[in-house]
């Protein structure tokens, strides 16, 4: 699922391309995508995009007349930037947003295509009128990058649960999902199953710093990779829109996420995992759990010998 650094990159890529530009047509191919019926989509056709915003893990196009198009990519949703007149024809194309072709900014296309390469169609589109209704759409977790240590500690320890759960809960922290939470907990040297009530003051401040450092590092890194100023996200001459496969939860330079059995770049211990339904938690036993490989009772029964007991 695209998380804060990925969503920030989409916002940076969208801003110079659509702000100030007229949205001429919305074509929706998947009926399940649009979750609202009033106002209808033709209410915004011909309206100008005045801002591109983020709401949690959602991407928002604010249009004149107090309209908001809210896109939630969920796990497999992605955005592509295509030439004027491009139609949503591919198997995975869910919707197309056509913009007026005349434009003096980054004139490398005019159609925003929403794709979803998964049988499970979970991505959503809401068309909302009025900022209050739009803000009510998503949980408002703490904005980690702008947060003070004390507010972070309060938010994180409000309920007693595992760190993995607390860090990825959108009601607690804003914009962090499965991939970056693995990276954050690894950077902080904390076990994903530590209970938030057991955290010391020192551990909480380490975790706060790890959240900020990890999210800032990857936001800057992705901006630089795609030709945007690392600090501001402003486009450079090399700015390009992320293409197929560019927004991914599996990056070669990640420390532990998606690195099962690979050596930890910090201590060399093989990265371990906990498999849960659709999710896999990755962690380094050397850096995070004092050398212990975590076993889940039902999982160890299920996996028998496949479930590692000792750090490899
Ligand atoms: Zn390690």
Short mmCIF file of C-alpha atoms and ligand atoms in Angstrom, two decimals:
data_model
loop_
_atom_site.label_atom_id
_atom_site.label_comp_id
_atom_site.label_asym_id
_atom_site.label_seq_id
_atom_site.Cartn_x
_atom_site.Cartn_y
_atom_site.Cartn_z
CA UNK A 1 0.00 0.00 0.00
CA UNK A 2 1.44 3.39 -0.92
CA UNK A 3 2.49 5.09 2.33
CA UNK A 4 3.58 8.61 3.25
CA UNK A 5 6.79 8.78 1.13
CA UNK A 6 5.00 7.24 -1.89
CA UNK A 7 1.92 9.45 -1.51
CA UNK A 8 4.17 12.52 -1.14
CA UNK A 9 5.86 11.61 -4.41
CA UNK A 10 2.49 11.30 -6.15
CA UNK A 11 1.51 14.73 -4.79
CA UNK A 12 4.78 16.26 -5.99
CA UNK A 13 4.28 14.70 -9.41
CA UNK A 14 0.63 15.74 -9.66
CA UNK A 15 0.94 19.37 -8.48
CA UNK A 16 2.85 20.85 -11.42
CA UNK A 17 0.77 18.81 -13.85
CA UNK A 18 -2.79 19.42 -12.71
CA UNK A 19 -3.02 22.46 -10.42
CA UNK A 20 -4.52 25.33 -12.40
CA UNK A 21 -5.70 22.92 -15.05
CA UNK A 22 -9.27 22.13 -16.00
CA UNK A 23 -10.57 18.59 -15.47
CA UNK A 24 -12.57 17.91 -18.62
CA UNK A 25 -13.84 14.38 -18.17
CA UNK A 26 -13.96 11.49 -15.72
CA UNK A 27 -14.37 7.99 -17.13
CA UNK A 28 -15.00 5.23 -14.62
CA UNK A 29 -14.73 1.65 -15.81
CA UNK A 30 -15.16 -0.17 -12.57
CA UNK A 31 -18.56 0.55 -11.02
CA UNK A 32 -17.31 -0.48 -7.57
CA UNK A 33 -14.66 2.24 -7.58
CA UNK A 34 -16.92 5.25 -7.05
CA UNK A 35 -18.32 5.16 -3.52
CA UNK A 36 -20.48 8.30 -3.72
CA UNK A 37 -23.38 9.15 -6.02
CA UNK A 38 -24.16 12.71 -5.05
CA UNK A 39 -22.80 14.96 -6.45
CA UNK A 40 -22.48 13.10 -9.77
CA UNK A 41 -19.10 13.12 -11.53
CA UNK A 42 -20.31 15.47 -14.26
CA UNK A 43 -20.69 18.14 -11.56
CA UNK A 44 -16.90 18.53 -11.58
CA UNK A 45 -16.23 18.13 -15.28
CA UNK A 46 -15.01 21.49 -16.55
CA UNK A 47 -13.82 22.57 -13.09
CA UNK A 48 -10.31 23.68 -12.32
CA UNK A 49 -7.96 21.86 -9.91
CA UNK A 50 -6.94 24.37 -7.26
CA UNK A 51 -4.82 22.13 -5.03
CA UNK A 52 -3.51 18.60 -4.58
CA UNK A 53 -3.62 17.42 -0.98
CA UNK A 54 -3.10 14.36 1.16
CA UNK A 55 -5.59 12.98 3.64
CA UNK A 56 -3.95 10.07 5.46
CA UNK A 57 -3.06 7.64 2.67
CA UNK A 58 -5.56 9.27 0.32
CA UNK A 59 -4.77 11.61 -2.56
CA UNK A 60 -7.12 14.55 -2.95
CA UNK A 61 -7.74 16.79 -5.94
CA UNK A 62 -9.44 19.95 -4.68
CA UNK A 63 -11.53 21.58 -7.40
CA UNK A 64 -13.15 24.98 -7.60
CA UNK A 65 -16.69 25.12 -6.22
CA UNK A 66 -15.56 23.32 -3.01
CA UNK A 67 -15.44 19.89 -4.65
CA UNK A 68 -12.95 17.19 -3.62
CA UNK A 69 -12.01 14.06 -5.54
CA UNK A 70 -10.57 11.65 -3.01
CA UNK A 71 -8.58 8.66 -4.27
CA UNK A 72 -7.61 5.81 -1.97
CA UNK A 73 -5.20 3.46 -3.73
CA UNK A 74 -5.42 0.76 -1.03
CA UNK A 75 -2.93 -2.04 -1.77
CA UNK A 76 -2.71 -2.40 -5.53
CA UNK A 77 -4.00 0.96 -6.82
CA UNK A 78 -1.53 3.13 -8.73
CA UNK A 79 -1.61 6.33 -10.78
CA UNK A 80 -0.16 6.79 -14.26
CA UNK A 81 0.21 9.96 -16.30
CA UNK A 82 -0.65 9.47 -19.95
CA UNK A 83 -1.04 11.55 -23.12
CA UNK A 84 -4.11 13.63 -23.86
CA UNK A 85 -7.06 11.52 -24.97
CA UNK A 86 -5.72 8.29 -23.40
CA UNK A 87 -8.64 5.98 -22.61
CA UNK A 88 -8.85 3.54 -19.71
CA UNK A 89 -8.70 0.44 -21.88
CA UNK A 90 -6.17 -1.84 -20.19
CA UNK A 91 -7.36 -4.74 -18.09
CA UNK A 92 -6.29 -3.07 -14.87
CA UNK A 93 -7.40 0.48 -15.75
CA UNK A 94 -10.18 1.56 -13.39
CA UNK A 95 -10.69 5.21 -14.22
CA UNK A 96 -9.30 8.09 -16.26
CA UNK A 97 -9.30 11.79 -15.42
CA UNK A 98 -8.81 13.89 -18.54
CA UNK A 99 -7.40 17.40 -18.28
CA UNK A 100 -7.44 20.18 -20.84
CA UNK A 101 -4.51 19.55 -23.18
CA UNK A 102 -3.42 23.21 -23.40
CA UNK A 103 -1.08 23.81 -20.52
CA UNK A 104 2.21 25.57 -20.02
CA UNK A 105 3.62 23.52 -17.10
CA UNK A 106 5.12 20.04 -17.37
CA UNK A 107 3.43 19.31 -20.66
CA UNK A 108 4.11 15.58 -20.80
CA UNK A 109 0.54 14.32 -20.71
CA UNK A 110 -3.01 15.18 -19.85
CA UNK A 111 -4.71 12.04 -18.57
CA UNK A 112 -4.44 10.63 -15.09
CA UNK A 113 -5.20 6.90 -15.14
CA UNK A 114 -6.01 4.96 -11.98
CA UNK A 115 -4.99 1.30 -12.26
CA UNK A 116 -5.48 -1.59 -9.87
CA UNK A 117 -3.56 -4.77 -10.62
CA UNK A 118 -5.45 -7.09 -8.30
CA UNK A 119 -8.50 -9.32 -8.42
CA UNK A 120 -9.64 -7.71 -5.20
CA UNK A 121 -10.94 -4.32 -6.19
CA UNK A 122 -10.39 -2.21 -3.11
CA UNK A 123 -9.27 1.16 -4.42
CA UNK A 124 -11.91 3.83 -3.95
CA UNK A 125 -12.95 7.18 -5.30
CA UNK A 126 -15.14 9.64 -3.41
CA UNK A 127 -16.52 12.84 -4.84
CA UNK A 128 -17.36 15.15 -1.97
CA UNK A 129 -18.68 18.68 -1.80
CA UNK A 130 -17.54 20.71 1.19
CA UNK A 131 -14.28 20.55 3.14
CA UNK A 132 -15.86 19.34 6.38
CA UNK A 133 -17.38 16.30 4.67
CA UNK A 134 -14.10 15.59 2.93
CA UNK A 135 -12.12 15.75 6.18
CA UNK A 136 -14.63 13.38 7.82
CA UNK A 137 -13.70 10.68 5.29
CA UNK A 138 -10.51 9.51 6.94
CA UNK A 139 -9.13 8.91 10.42
CA UNK A 140 -6.81 11.68 11.58
CA UNK A 141 -3.73 10.12 13.10
CA UNK A 142 -0.86 12.19 14.43
CA UNK A 143 1.24 13.82 11.69
CA UNK A 144 4.54 12.29 12.75
CA UNK A 145 6.81 14.65 10.82
CA UNK A 146 5.30 17.69 12.49
CA UNK A 147 4.82 16.11 15.93
CA UNK A 148 6.44 16.90 19.26
CA UNK A 149 7.88 13.98 21.31
CA UNK A 150 5.29 14.37 24.07
CA UNK A 151 2.34 14.23 21.65
CA UNK A 152 3.89 11.24 19.95
CA UNK A 153 4.27 9.41 23.27
CA UNK A 154 0.66 10.20 24.22
CA UNK A 155 -0.73 8.99 20.89
CA UNK A 156 1.31 5.82 20.90
CA UNK A 157 0.52 4.75 24.44
CA UNK A 158 -3.19 5.66 24.44
CA UNK A 159 -3.99 1.95 24.09
CA UNK A 160 -1.91 -1.04 25.12
CA UNK A 161 -1.09 -3.13 22.04
CA UNK A 162 1.82 -4.33 19.96
CA UNK A 163 4.11 -1.75 18.43
CA UNK A 164 3.44 -3.04 14.94
CA UNK A 165 -0.26 -2.49 15.43
CA UNK A 166 0.13 0.94 17.04
CA UNK A 167 2.50 2.31 14.39
CA UNK A 168 0.33 1.16 11.48
CA UNK A 169 -2.99 2.28 12.97
CA UNK A 170 -4.17 5.32 10.95
CA UNK A 171 -6.08 6.59 14.00
CA UNK A 172 -2.77 6.74 15.89
CA UNK A 173 -0.15 7.80 13.35
CA UNK A 174 -0.70 9.25 9.92
CA UNK A 175 0.46 7.61 6.68
CA UNK A 176 2.43 4.59 7.94
CA UNK A 177 1.65 1.08 6.68
CA UNK A 178 3.22 -2.35 6.65
CA UNK A 179 6.41 -1.55 4.74
CA UNK A 180 7.59 1.62 6.46
CA UNK A 181 6.57 0.35 9.91
CA UNK A 182 8.99 -2.57 9.44
CA UNK A 183 11.72 -0.10 8.48
CA UNK A 184 10.89 2.23 11.39
CA UNK A 185 10.92 -0.52 14.04
CA UNK A 186 14.19 -1.84 12.64
CA UNK A 187 15.72 1.66 12.73
CA UNK A 188 14.53 2.05 16.33
CA UNK A 189 15.82 -1.42 17.31
CA UNK A 190 12.43 -2.37 18.76
CA UNK A 191 10.51 -5.62 18.48
CA UNK A 192 7.26 -5.47 16.49
CA UNK A 193 5.47 -7.35 19.27
CA UNK A 194 6.61 -5.20 22.18
CA UNK A 195 3.58 -3.85 24.01
CA UNK A 196 3.24 -0.08 23.97
CA UNK A 197 2.64 -0.04 27.76
CA UNK A 198 6.13 -1.49 28.27
CA UNK A 199 8.00 1.19 26.35
CA UNK A 200 10.46 3.26 28.34
CA UNK A 201 10.80 7.00 27.81
CA UNK A 202 14.05 6.36 25.99
CA UNK A 203 12.44 3.79 23.69
CA UNK A 204 9.57 6.15 22.90
CA UNK A 205 11.94 8.93 21.94
CA UNK A 206 14.02 6.49 19.85
CA UNK A 207 10.85 5.38 18.07
CA UNK A 208 9.77 8.97 17.45
CA UNK A 209 13.17 9.79 15.94
CA UNK A 210 13.08 6.58 13.87
CA UNK A 211 9.64 7.47 12.46
CA UNK A 212 10.77 10.94 11.48
CA UNK A 213 14.17 9.87 10.12
CA UNK A 214 12.79 6.94 8.11
CA UNK A 215 9.89 8.85 6.58
CA UNK A 216 12.05 11.91 5.85
CA UNK A 217 14.84 9.82 4.36
CA UNK A 218 12.52 7.96 2.00
CA UNK A 219 10.48 11.01 1.04
CA UNK A 220 13.69 12.85 0.05
CA UNK A 221 15.11 9.80 -1.61
CA UNK A 222 12.04 9.17 -3.79
CA UNK A 223 11.82 12.85 -4.71
CA UNK A 224 15.48 12.84 -5.80
CA UNK A 225 15.04 9.59 -7.76
CA UNK A 226 12.14 11.05 -9.75
CA UNK A 227 13.60 14.52 -10.38
CA UNK A 228 12.01 16.59 -7.61
CA UNK A 229 13.82 18.80 -5.11
CA UNK A 230 14.40 16.58 -2.03
CA UNK A 231 13.44 19.32 0.44
CA UNK A 232 10.50 21.03 -1.23
CA UNK A 233 9.27 18.50 -3.80
CA UNK A 234 9.42 21.17 -6.51
CA UNK A 235 10.02 19.72 -9.99
CA UNK A 236 13.43 19.98 -11.65
CA UNK A 237 13.93 19.63 -15.41
CA UNK A 238 14.31 15.88 -14.86
CA UNK A 239 10.95 15.54 -13.09
CA UNK A 240 8.97 12.52 -14.21
CA UNK A 241 5.73 10.91 -13.15
CA UNK A 242 6.22 7.50 -11.46
CA UNK A 243 5.61 4.73 -13.99
CA UNK A 244 4.55 1.09 -13.81
CA UNK A 245 6.35 -0.63 -10.93
CA UNK A 246 7.87 2.57 -9.53
CA UNK A 247 5.61 2.79 -6.49
CA UNK A 248 6.32 -0.39 -4.59
CA UNK A 249 6.49 -1.71 -1.04
CA UNK A 250 9.67 -3.58 -1.95
CA UNK A 251 12.71 -1.37 -2.38
CA UNK A 252 16.22 -2.84 -2.83
CA UNK A 253 17.64 -0.48 -0.19
CA UNK A 254 15.15 -1.34 2.53
CA UNK A 255 16.74 -2.78 5.66
CA UNK A 256 14.27 -5.53 6.52
CA UNK A 257 10.92 -5.12 4.75
CA UNK A 258 10.63 -7.75 2.00
CA UNK A 259 14.09 -9.06 2.96
CA UNK A 260 13.19 -12.39 4.56
CA UNK A 261 16.33 -14.55 4.97
CA UNK A 262 18.56 -11.77 3.62
CA UNK A 263 21.31 -10.49 5.91
CA UNK A 264 20.48 -7.41 7.97
CA UNK A 265 22.55 -4.54 6.57
CA UNK A 266 23.41 -3.45 10.11
CA UNK A 267 24.33 -6.68 11.93
CA UNK A 268 24.28 -9.45 9.31
CA UNK A 269 21.63 -11.57 11.06
CA UNK A 270 19.13 -13.12 8.65
CA UNK A 271 15.90 -11.16 8.51
CA UNK A 272 12.97 -13.08 10.02
CA UNK A 273 9.26 -12.83 9.46
CA UNK A 274 5.87 -13.28 11.05
CA UNK A 275 3.19 -14.19 8.54
CA UNK A 276 -0.31 -12.96 9.28
CA UNK A 277 -3.21 -13.44 6.86
CA UNK A 278 -2.26 -11.05 4.06
CA UNK A 279 0.61 -9.35 5.83
CA UNK A 280 4.16 -10.30 6.52
CA UNK A 281 6.08 -8.56 9.27
CA UNK A 282 9.82 -8.51 8.74
CA UNK A 283 12.34 -7.81 11.49
CA UNK A 284 15.95 -8.42 12.39
CA UNK A 285 16.36 -10.73 15.42
CA UNK A 286 19.85 -9.31 15.96
CA UNK A 287 18.79 -5.65 16.08
CA UNK A 288 15.25 -5.93 17.42
CA UNK A 289 14.55 -8.97 19.59
CA UNK A 290 17.84 -9.74 21.33
CA UNK A 291 18.55 -12.64 18.95
CA UNK A 292 15.18 -14.33 19.50
CA UNK A 293 13.09 -15.48 16.55
CA UNK A 294 9.45 -14.86 17.40
CA UNK A 295 7.10 -17.79 17.05
CA UNK A 296 3.36 -17.61 16.96
CA UNK A 297 1.76 -20.70 18.52
CA UNK A 298 -0.68 -21.46 15.73
CA UNK A 299 1.91 -20.60 13.12
CA UNK A 300 4.59 -22.79 14.62
CA UNK A 301 2.13 -25.71 14.65
CA UNK A 302 1.21 -25.01 11.06
CA UNK A 303 4.73 -24.53 9.83
CA UNK A 304 6.39 -27.16 12.04
CA UNK A 305 10.00 -27.40 10.95
CA UNK A 306 9.71 -24.43 8.62
CA UNK A 307 9.31 -22.12 11.55
CA UNK A 308 12.78 -20.95 12.55
CA UNK A 309 13.49 -21.04 16.30
CA UNK A 310 16.95 -19.54 16.37
CA UNK A 311 18.29 -16.57 14.54
CA UNK A 312 20.05 -17.86 11.44
ZN1 LIG B 1 20.27 -6.43 12.42
#
